[in-house]
Coordinates of C-alpha atoms in Angstrom, one line a residue:
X20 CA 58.4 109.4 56.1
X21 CA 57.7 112.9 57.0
X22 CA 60.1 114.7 59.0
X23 CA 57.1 116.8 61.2
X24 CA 59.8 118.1 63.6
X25 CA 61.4 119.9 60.9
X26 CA 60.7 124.4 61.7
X27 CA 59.4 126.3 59.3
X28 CA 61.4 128.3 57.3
X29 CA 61.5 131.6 59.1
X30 CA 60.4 134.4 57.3
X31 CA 62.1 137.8 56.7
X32 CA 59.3 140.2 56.8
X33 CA 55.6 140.5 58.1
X34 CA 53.9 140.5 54.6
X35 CA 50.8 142.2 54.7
X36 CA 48.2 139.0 53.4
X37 CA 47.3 140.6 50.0
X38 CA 51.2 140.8 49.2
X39 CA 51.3 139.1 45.8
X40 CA 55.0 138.5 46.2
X41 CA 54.4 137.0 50.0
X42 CA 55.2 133.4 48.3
X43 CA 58.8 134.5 46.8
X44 CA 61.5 132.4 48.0
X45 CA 63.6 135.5 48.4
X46 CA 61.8 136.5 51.2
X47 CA 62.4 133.3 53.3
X48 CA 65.4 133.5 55.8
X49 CA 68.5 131.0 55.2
X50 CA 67.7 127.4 56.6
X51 CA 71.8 126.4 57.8
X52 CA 73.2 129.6 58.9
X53 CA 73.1 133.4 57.7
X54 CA 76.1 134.5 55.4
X55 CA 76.9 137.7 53.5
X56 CA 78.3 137.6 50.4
X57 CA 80.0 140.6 49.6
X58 CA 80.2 140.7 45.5
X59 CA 76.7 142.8 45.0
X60 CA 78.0 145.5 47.0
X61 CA 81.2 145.5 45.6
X62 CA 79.7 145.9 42.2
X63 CA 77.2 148.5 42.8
X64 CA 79.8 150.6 44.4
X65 CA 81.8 150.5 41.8
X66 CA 78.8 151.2 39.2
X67 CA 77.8 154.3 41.9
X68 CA 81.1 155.5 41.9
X69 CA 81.1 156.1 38.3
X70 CA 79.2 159.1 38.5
X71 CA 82.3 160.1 40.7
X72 CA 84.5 159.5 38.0
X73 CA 82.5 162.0 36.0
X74 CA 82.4 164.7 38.8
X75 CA 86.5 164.3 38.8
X76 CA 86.9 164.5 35.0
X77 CA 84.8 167.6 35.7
X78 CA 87.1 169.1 38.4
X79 CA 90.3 168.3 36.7
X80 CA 89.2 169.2 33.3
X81 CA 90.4 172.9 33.4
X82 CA 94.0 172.0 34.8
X83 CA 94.6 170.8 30.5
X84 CA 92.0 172.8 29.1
X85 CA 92.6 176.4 30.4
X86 CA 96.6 176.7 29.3
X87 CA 94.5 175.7 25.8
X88 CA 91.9 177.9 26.2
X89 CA 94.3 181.3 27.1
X90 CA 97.2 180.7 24.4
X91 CA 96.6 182.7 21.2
X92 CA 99.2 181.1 19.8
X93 CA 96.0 177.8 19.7
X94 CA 93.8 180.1 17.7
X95 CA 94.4 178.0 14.5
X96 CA 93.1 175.1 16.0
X97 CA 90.6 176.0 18.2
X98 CA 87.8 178.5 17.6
X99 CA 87.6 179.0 21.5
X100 CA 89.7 181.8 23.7
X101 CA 89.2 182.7 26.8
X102 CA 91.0 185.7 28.9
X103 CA 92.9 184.9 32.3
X104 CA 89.7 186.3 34.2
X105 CA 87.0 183.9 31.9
X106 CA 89.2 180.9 33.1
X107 CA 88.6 181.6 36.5
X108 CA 85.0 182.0 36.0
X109 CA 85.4 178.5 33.7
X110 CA 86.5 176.4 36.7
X111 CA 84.2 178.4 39.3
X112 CA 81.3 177.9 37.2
X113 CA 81.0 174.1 38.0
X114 CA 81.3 175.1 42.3
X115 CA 77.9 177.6 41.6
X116 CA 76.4 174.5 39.5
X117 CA 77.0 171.8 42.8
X118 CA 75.8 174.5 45.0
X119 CA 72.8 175.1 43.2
X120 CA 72.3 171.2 42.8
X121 CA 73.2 170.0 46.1
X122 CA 69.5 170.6 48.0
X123 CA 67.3 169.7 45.4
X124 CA 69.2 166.4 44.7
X125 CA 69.1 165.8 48.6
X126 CA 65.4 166.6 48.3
X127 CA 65.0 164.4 45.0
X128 CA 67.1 161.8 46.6
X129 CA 63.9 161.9 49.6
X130 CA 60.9 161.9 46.9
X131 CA 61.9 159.8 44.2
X132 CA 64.4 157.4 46.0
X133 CA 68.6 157.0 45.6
X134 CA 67.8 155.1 41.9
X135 CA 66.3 157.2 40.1
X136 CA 68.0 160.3 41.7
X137 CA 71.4 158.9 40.4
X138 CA 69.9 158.1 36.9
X139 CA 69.1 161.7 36.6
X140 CA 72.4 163.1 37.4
X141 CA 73.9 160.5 35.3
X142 CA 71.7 162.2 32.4
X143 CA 72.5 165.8 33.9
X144 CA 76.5 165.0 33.1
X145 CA 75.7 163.9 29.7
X146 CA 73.8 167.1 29.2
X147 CA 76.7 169.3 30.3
X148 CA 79.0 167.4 28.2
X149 CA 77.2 167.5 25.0
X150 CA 77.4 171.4 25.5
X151 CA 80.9 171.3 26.4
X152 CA 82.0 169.5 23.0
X153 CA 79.4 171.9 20.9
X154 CA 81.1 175.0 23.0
X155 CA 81.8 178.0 20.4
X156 CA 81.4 180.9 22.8
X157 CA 82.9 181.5 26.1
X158 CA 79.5 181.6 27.2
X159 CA 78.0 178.5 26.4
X160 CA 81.0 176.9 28.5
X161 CA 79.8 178.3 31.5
X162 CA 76.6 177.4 30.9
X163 CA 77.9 174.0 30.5
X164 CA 80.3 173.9 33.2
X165 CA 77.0 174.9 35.8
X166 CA 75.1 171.6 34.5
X167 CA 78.4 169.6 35.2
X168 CA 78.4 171.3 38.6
X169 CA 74.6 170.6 39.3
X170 CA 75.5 167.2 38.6
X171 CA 78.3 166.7 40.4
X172 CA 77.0 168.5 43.6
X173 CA 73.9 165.8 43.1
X174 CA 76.2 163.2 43.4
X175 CA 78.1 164.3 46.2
X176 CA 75.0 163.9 48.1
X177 CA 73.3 160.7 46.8
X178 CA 76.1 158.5 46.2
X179 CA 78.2 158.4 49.8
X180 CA 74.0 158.3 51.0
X181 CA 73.3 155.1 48.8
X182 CA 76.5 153.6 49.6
X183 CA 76.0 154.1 53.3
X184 CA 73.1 152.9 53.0
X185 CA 73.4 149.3 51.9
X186 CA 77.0 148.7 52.8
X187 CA 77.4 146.0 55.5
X188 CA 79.3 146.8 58.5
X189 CA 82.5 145.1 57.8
X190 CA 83.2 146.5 54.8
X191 CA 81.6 150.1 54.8
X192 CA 84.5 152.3 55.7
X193 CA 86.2 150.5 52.3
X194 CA 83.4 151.3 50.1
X195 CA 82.7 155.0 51.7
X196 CA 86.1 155.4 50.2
X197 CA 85.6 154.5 46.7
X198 CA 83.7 157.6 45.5
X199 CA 86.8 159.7 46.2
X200 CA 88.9 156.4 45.2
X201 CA 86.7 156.8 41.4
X202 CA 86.9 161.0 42.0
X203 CA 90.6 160.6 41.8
X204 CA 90.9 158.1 38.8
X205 CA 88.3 161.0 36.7
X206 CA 90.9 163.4 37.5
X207 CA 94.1 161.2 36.6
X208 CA 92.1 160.3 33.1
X209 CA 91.6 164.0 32.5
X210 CA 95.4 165.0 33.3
X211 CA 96.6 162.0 31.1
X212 CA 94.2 162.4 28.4
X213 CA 94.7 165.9 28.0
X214 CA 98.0 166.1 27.5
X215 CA 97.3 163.6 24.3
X216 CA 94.3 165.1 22.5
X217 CA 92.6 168.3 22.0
X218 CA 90.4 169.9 25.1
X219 CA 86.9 168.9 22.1
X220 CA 88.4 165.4 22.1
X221 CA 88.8 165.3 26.1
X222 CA 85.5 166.5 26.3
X223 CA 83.8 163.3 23.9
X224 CA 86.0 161.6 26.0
X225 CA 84.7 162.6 29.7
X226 CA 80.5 162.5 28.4
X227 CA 81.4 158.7 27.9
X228 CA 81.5 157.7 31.7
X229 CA 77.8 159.3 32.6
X230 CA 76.0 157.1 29.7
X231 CA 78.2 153.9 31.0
X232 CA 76.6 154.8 34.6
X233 CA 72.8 155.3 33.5
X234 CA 73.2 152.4 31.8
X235 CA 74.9 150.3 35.1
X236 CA 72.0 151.8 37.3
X237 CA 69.8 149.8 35.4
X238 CA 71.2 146.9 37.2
X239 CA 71.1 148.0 40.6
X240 CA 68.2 147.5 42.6
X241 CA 67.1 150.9 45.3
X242 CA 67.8 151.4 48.5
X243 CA 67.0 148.9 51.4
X244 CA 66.4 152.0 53.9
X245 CA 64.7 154.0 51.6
X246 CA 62.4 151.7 50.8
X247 CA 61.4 150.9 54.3
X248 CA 61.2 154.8 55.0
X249 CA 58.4 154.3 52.1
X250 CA 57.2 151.2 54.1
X251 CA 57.5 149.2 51.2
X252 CA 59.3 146.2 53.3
X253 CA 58.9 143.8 50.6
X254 CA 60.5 145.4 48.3
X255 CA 63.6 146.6 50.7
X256 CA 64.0 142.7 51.4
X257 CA 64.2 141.7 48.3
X258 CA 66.6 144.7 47.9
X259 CA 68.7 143.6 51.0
X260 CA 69.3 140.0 49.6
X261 CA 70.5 141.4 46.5
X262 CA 72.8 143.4 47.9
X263 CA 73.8 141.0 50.9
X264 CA 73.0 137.6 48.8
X265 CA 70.1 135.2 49.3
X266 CA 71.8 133.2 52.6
X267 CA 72.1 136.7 54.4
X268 CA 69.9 136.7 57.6
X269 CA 67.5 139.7 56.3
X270 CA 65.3 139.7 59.2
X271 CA 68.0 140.9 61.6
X272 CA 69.4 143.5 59.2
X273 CA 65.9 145.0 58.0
X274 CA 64.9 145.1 61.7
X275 CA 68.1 146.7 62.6
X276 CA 67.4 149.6 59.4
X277 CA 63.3 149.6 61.0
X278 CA 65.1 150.7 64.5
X279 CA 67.7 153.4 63.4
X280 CA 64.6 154.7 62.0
X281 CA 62.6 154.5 64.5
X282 CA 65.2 155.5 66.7
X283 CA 65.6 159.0 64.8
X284 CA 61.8 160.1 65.6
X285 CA 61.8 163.0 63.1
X286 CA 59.9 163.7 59.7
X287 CA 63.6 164.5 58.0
X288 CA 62.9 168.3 58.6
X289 CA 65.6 171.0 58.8
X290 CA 64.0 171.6 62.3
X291 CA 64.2 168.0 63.5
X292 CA 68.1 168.5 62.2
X293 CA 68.7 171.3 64.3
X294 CA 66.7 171.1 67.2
X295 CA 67.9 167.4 67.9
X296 CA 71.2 167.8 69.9
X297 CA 72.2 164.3 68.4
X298 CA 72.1 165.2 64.9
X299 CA 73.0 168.4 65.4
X300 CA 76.6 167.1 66.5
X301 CA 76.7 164.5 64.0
X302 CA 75.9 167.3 61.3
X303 CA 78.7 169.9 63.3
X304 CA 80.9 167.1 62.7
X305 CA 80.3 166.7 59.0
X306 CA 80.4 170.2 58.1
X307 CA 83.6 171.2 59.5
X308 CA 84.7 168.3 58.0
X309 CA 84.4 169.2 54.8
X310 CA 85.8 172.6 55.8
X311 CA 89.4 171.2 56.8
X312 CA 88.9 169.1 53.1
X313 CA 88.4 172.1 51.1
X314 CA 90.6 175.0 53.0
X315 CA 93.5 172.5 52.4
X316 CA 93.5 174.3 49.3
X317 CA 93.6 170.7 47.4
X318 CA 90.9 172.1 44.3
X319 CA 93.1 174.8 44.4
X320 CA 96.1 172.6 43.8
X321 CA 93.6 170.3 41.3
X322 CA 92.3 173.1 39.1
X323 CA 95.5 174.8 38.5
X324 CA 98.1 172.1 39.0
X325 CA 99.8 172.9 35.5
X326 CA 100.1 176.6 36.7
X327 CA 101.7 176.1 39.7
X328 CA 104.6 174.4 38.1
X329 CA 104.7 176.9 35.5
X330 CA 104.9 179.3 38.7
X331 CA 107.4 177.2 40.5
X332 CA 110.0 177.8 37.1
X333 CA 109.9 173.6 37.8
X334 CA 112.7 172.2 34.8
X335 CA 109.9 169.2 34.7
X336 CA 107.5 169.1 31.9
X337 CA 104.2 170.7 33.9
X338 CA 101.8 168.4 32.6
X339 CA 103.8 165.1 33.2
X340 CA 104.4 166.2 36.7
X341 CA 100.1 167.0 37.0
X342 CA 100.0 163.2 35.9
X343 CA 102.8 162.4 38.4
X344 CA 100.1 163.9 41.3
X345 CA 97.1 162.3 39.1
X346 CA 98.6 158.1 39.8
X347 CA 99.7 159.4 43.6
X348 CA 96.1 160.6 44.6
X349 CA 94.6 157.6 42.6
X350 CA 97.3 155.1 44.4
X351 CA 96.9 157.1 48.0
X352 CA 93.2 156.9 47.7
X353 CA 93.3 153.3 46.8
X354 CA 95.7 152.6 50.4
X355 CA 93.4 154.5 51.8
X356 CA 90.4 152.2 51.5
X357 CA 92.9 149.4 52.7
X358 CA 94.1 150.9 55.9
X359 CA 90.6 152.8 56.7
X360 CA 89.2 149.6 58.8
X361 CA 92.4 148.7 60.5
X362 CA 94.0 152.1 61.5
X363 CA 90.8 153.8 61.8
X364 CA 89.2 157.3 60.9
X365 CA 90.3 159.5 63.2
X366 CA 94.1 158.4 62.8
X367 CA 94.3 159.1 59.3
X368 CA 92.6 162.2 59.1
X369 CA 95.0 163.6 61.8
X370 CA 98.0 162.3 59.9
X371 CA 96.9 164.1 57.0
X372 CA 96.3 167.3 58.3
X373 CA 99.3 167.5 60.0
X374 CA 101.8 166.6 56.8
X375 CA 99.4 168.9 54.8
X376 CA 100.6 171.8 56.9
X377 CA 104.5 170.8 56.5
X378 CA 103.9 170.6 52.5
X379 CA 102.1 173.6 52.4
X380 CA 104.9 175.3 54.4
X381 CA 107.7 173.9 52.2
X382 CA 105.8 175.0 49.3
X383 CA 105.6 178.6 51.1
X384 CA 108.9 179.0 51.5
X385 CA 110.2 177.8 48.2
X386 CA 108.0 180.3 46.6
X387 CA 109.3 183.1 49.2
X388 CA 112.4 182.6 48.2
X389 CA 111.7 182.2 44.4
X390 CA 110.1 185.9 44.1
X391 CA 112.9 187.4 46.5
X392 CA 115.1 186.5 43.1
X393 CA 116.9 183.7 44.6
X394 CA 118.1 181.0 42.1
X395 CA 116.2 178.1 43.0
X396 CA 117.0 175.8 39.7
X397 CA 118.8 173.4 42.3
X398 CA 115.8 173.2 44.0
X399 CA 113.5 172.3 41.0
X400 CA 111.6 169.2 42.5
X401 CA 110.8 171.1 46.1
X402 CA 107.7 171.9 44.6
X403 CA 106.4 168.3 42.5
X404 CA 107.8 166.5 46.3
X405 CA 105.8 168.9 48.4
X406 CA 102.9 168.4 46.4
X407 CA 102.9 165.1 46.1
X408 CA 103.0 164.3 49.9
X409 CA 100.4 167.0 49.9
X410 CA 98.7 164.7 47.8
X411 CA 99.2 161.4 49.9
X412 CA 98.3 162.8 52.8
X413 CA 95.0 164.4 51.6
X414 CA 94.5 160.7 50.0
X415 CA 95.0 159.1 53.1
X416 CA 92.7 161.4 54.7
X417 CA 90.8 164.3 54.3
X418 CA 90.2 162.6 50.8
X419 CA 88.0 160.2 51.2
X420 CA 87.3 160.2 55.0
X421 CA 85.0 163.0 55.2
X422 CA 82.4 162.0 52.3
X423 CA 82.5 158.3 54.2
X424 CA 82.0 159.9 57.7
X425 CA 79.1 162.1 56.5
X426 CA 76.9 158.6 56.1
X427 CA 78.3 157.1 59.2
X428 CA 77.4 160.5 61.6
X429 CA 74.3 161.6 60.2
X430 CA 70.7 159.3 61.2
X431 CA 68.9 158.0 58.7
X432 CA 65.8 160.2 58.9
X433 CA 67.6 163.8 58.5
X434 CA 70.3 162.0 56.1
X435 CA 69.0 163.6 53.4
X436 CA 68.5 167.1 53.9
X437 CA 71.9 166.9 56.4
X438 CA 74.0 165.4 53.4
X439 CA 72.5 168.5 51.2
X440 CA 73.6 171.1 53.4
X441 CA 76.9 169.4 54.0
X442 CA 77.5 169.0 50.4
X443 CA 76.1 172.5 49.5
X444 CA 78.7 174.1 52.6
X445 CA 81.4 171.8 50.4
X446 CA 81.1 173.3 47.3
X447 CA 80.6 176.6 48.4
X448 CA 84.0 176.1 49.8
X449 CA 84.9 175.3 46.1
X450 CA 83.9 178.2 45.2
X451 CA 85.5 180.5 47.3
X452 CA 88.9 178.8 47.2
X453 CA 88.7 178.3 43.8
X454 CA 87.9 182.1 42.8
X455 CA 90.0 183.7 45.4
X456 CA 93.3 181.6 44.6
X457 CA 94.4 183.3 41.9
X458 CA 93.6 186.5 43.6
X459 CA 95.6 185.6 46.3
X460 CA 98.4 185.1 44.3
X461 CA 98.3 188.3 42.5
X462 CA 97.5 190.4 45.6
X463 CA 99.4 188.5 48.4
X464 CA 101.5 186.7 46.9
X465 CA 102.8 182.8 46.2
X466 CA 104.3 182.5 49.7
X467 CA 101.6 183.9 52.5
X468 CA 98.2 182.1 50.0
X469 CA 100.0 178.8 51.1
X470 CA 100.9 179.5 54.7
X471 CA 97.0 180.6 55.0
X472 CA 96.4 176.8 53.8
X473 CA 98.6 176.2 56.2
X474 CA 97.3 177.7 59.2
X475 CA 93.7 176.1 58.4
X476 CA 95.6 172.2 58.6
X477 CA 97.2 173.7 62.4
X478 CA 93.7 174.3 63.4
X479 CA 92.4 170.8 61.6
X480 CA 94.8 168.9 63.6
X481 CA 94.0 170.7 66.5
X482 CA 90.2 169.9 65.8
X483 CA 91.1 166.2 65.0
X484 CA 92.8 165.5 68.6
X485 CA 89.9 167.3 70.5
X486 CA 86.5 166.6 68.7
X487 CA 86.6 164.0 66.9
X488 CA 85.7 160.3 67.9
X489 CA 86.6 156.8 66.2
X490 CA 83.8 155.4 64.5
X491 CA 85.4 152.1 62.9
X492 CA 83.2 149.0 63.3
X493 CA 80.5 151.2 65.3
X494 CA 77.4 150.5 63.8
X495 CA 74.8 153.4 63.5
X496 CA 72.8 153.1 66.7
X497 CA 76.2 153.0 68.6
X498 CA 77.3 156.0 66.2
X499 CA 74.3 158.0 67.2
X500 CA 74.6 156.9 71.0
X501 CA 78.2 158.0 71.2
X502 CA 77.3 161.4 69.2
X503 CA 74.5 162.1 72.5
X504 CA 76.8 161.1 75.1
X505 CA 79.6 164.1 73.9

């Protein structure tokens, strides 16, 4: 007989009655209890985060390749040479390129959703690659380094913004971290591959990961907020389940998105970023950030690893000890995203700032006392130690915790333009630290460039202690509450 007591299958959405899919199982809430299964996420992370393994094989690239590129004595097996002066313009060429690609990416990332945005820079990479292995002219490798940078600046926005976007609360600090996590393994693969095969080869080598990731994109379905911002609720359900499984409650968790949103009242303008004291602190917040990450002097440290050993007279091969920092940042990184949700944000990025400062001051003085003509062969591992608890700390830290806050502090509706500027701030930071550093050394010397990184990680710590504000296990309406009450 007929159970007639039995409820109706609640359902996730309000379908609009000429919704063809209205009848889809997927839509119907779980009968015995909501549960999240976690594996979706995991795996779309991981497929995001290999367009971060691209931008790192594209920030570490010129660490192998310039010592190639500068020594005469390669001439007979590479057509290419490029003076001291070309090399800096080599490794600044990809900071103009994620300038330049940073707002429109944000602004693509708004029209065309977080999909297809990513599938584009996936295709930019492969672009810039194919013109770095067909290089014959000092030229065409800038040209090619800028489309790298475009890329890369595109997926500084839309990656941490996707991620952010569909990670469940539990588990989003640990997957906020994977994009530097996947950063860090593009640059280990450049410093170990490079010291086996020819910069050409390396080059074949890095254009592989960008056609792996447009294909994995394939695969993974858009944006749950983005496609309610498009008021397409259907399909961000159907999105949601993917993502959070079939037996997830979606009805709490797309009404939850519909409220953050609603919550935010702006069209996603510059104006309604600034003018809005809430998002103006979250975005405050964000960018200075990313100005403690990058006046660490860690690109610095990343573009010209091999030269600062050189520098240092270290009696350690220079490119085994750039892999030696390569597996520390990777393994750092990786603890990182293990000790993000139990210690917290706002411990670990004062932690890091604070050792950074002590390694950079080491490393100061080593180098003070190196150029004064002081015999410092006893002393040949003062710099590989300093640098790699330089490394460690900025893994445990200012690594990855910046890109993960960025989607935590910023509302959903100015996320996009807000993560463009943030992003396009970043990599001018690159830029500047990247182009000035060897001008530093030449005009101020070894010692005083690093006790100006120095100073910069007083001040973060300082910063860290005063401003900022734990955001662990908040979820985004608390985040945003918290931002309006400081």
């Amino acid at each position: 007989m007929e159970n007639n007591n039995k409820p109706p299958p609640s359902i996730t959405i309000n379908e609009k009655d000429d919704d063809p899919t209205a009848a889809n199982p997927m839509l119907y809430g779980p009968l015995h209890g909501a549960k999240i299964s976690k594996a979706n996420q995991y795996l779309a992370t991981v497929i995001l985060c290999l367009s971060a393994v691209a931008a790192g094989t594209g920030l570490a690239w010129t660490a192998p390749v310039l010592p190639q590129l500068s020594n005469l004595e390669n001439l007979n097996t590479t057509s290419l040479y490029a003076t001291p002066e070309e090399g800096t313009w080599i490794a600044s060429f990809l900071a103009i390129g994620a300038w330049c690609g940073a707002i429109p990416m944000g602004i693509l990332a708004e029209k065309i959703g977080r999909k297809k945005s990513a599938m584009v820079i996936g295709v930019t990479f492969t672009i810039g690659w194919a013109a770095t292995v067909f290089a014959s002219k000092v030229g065409v490798l800038y040209f090619a380094r800028f489309v790298i940078g475009i890329a890369t600046g595109g997926s500084c926005v839309v990656t941490p913004m996707f991620i952010s976007e569909f990670a469940e609360m539990s588990i989003r600090g640990l997957l906020g971290t994977c994009f530097q996590l996947f950063l860090t393994i593009g640059i280990l693969l450049v410093f170990v591959a490079g010291t086996l095969i020819s910069w050409v080869s390396l080059s074949w080598v890095c254009g592989v990961v960008p056609v792996v990731f447009v294909v994995g994109m394939f695969f993974v379905p858009e944006s749950p907020t983005w496609l309610l911002k498009q008021e397409r609720h259907t399909d961000a359900t159907l999105a949601l389940k993917w993502f959070w499984g079939k037996y997830c409650d979606a009805n709490a968790a797309i009404q939850e998105i519909q409220n953050d949103l609603e919550a935010s009242g702006g069209s996603g303008t510059i104006r309604d970023l600034l003018r809005n004291p809430t998002n103006r602190k979250g975005f405050i917040i964000s960018i200075m950030l990313m100005f403690f990450q990058q006046f660490s002097g860690i690109n610095a440290v990343i573009f010209f690893t091999v030269d600062i050993f050189q520098m240092a007279g270290s009696t350690l091969n220079p490119n085994y000890c750039s892999i030696i920092v390569g597996v520390v940042q990777v393994l750092m990184t990786f603890a990182a995203a293990a000790l993000v949700e139990r210690a917290g944000r706002k411990i670990l990025l004062i932690q890091s700032s604070a050792i950074m400062c002590l390694c950079l001051t080491v490393l100061g003085i080593y180098f003070k006392i190196k150029d004064a003509g002081t015999d410092v062969s006893a002393f040949g591992l003062v710099p590989l130690v300093s640098l790699v608890l330089f490394i460690i700390s900025f893994s445990l830290g200012y690594g990855p915790i910046p890109w993960m806050m960025m989607g935590e502090l910023l509302a959903p509706e100015v996320k996009g333009i807000a993560s463009s500027i943030v992003v396009l701030f970043n990599w001018t930071s690159v830029f500047i630290v990247t182009k000035t550093f060897p001008l530093l050394l030449t005009s101020w010397g070894n010692d005083i460039t690093f006790w100006i990184f120095a100073v910069v990680m007083v001040i973060g710590t300082i910063y860290g202690f005063k401003e900022l504000f734990e955001t662990k296990g908040k979820s985004n309406a608390q985040i945003q509450l918290m931002l309006s009450s400081k």
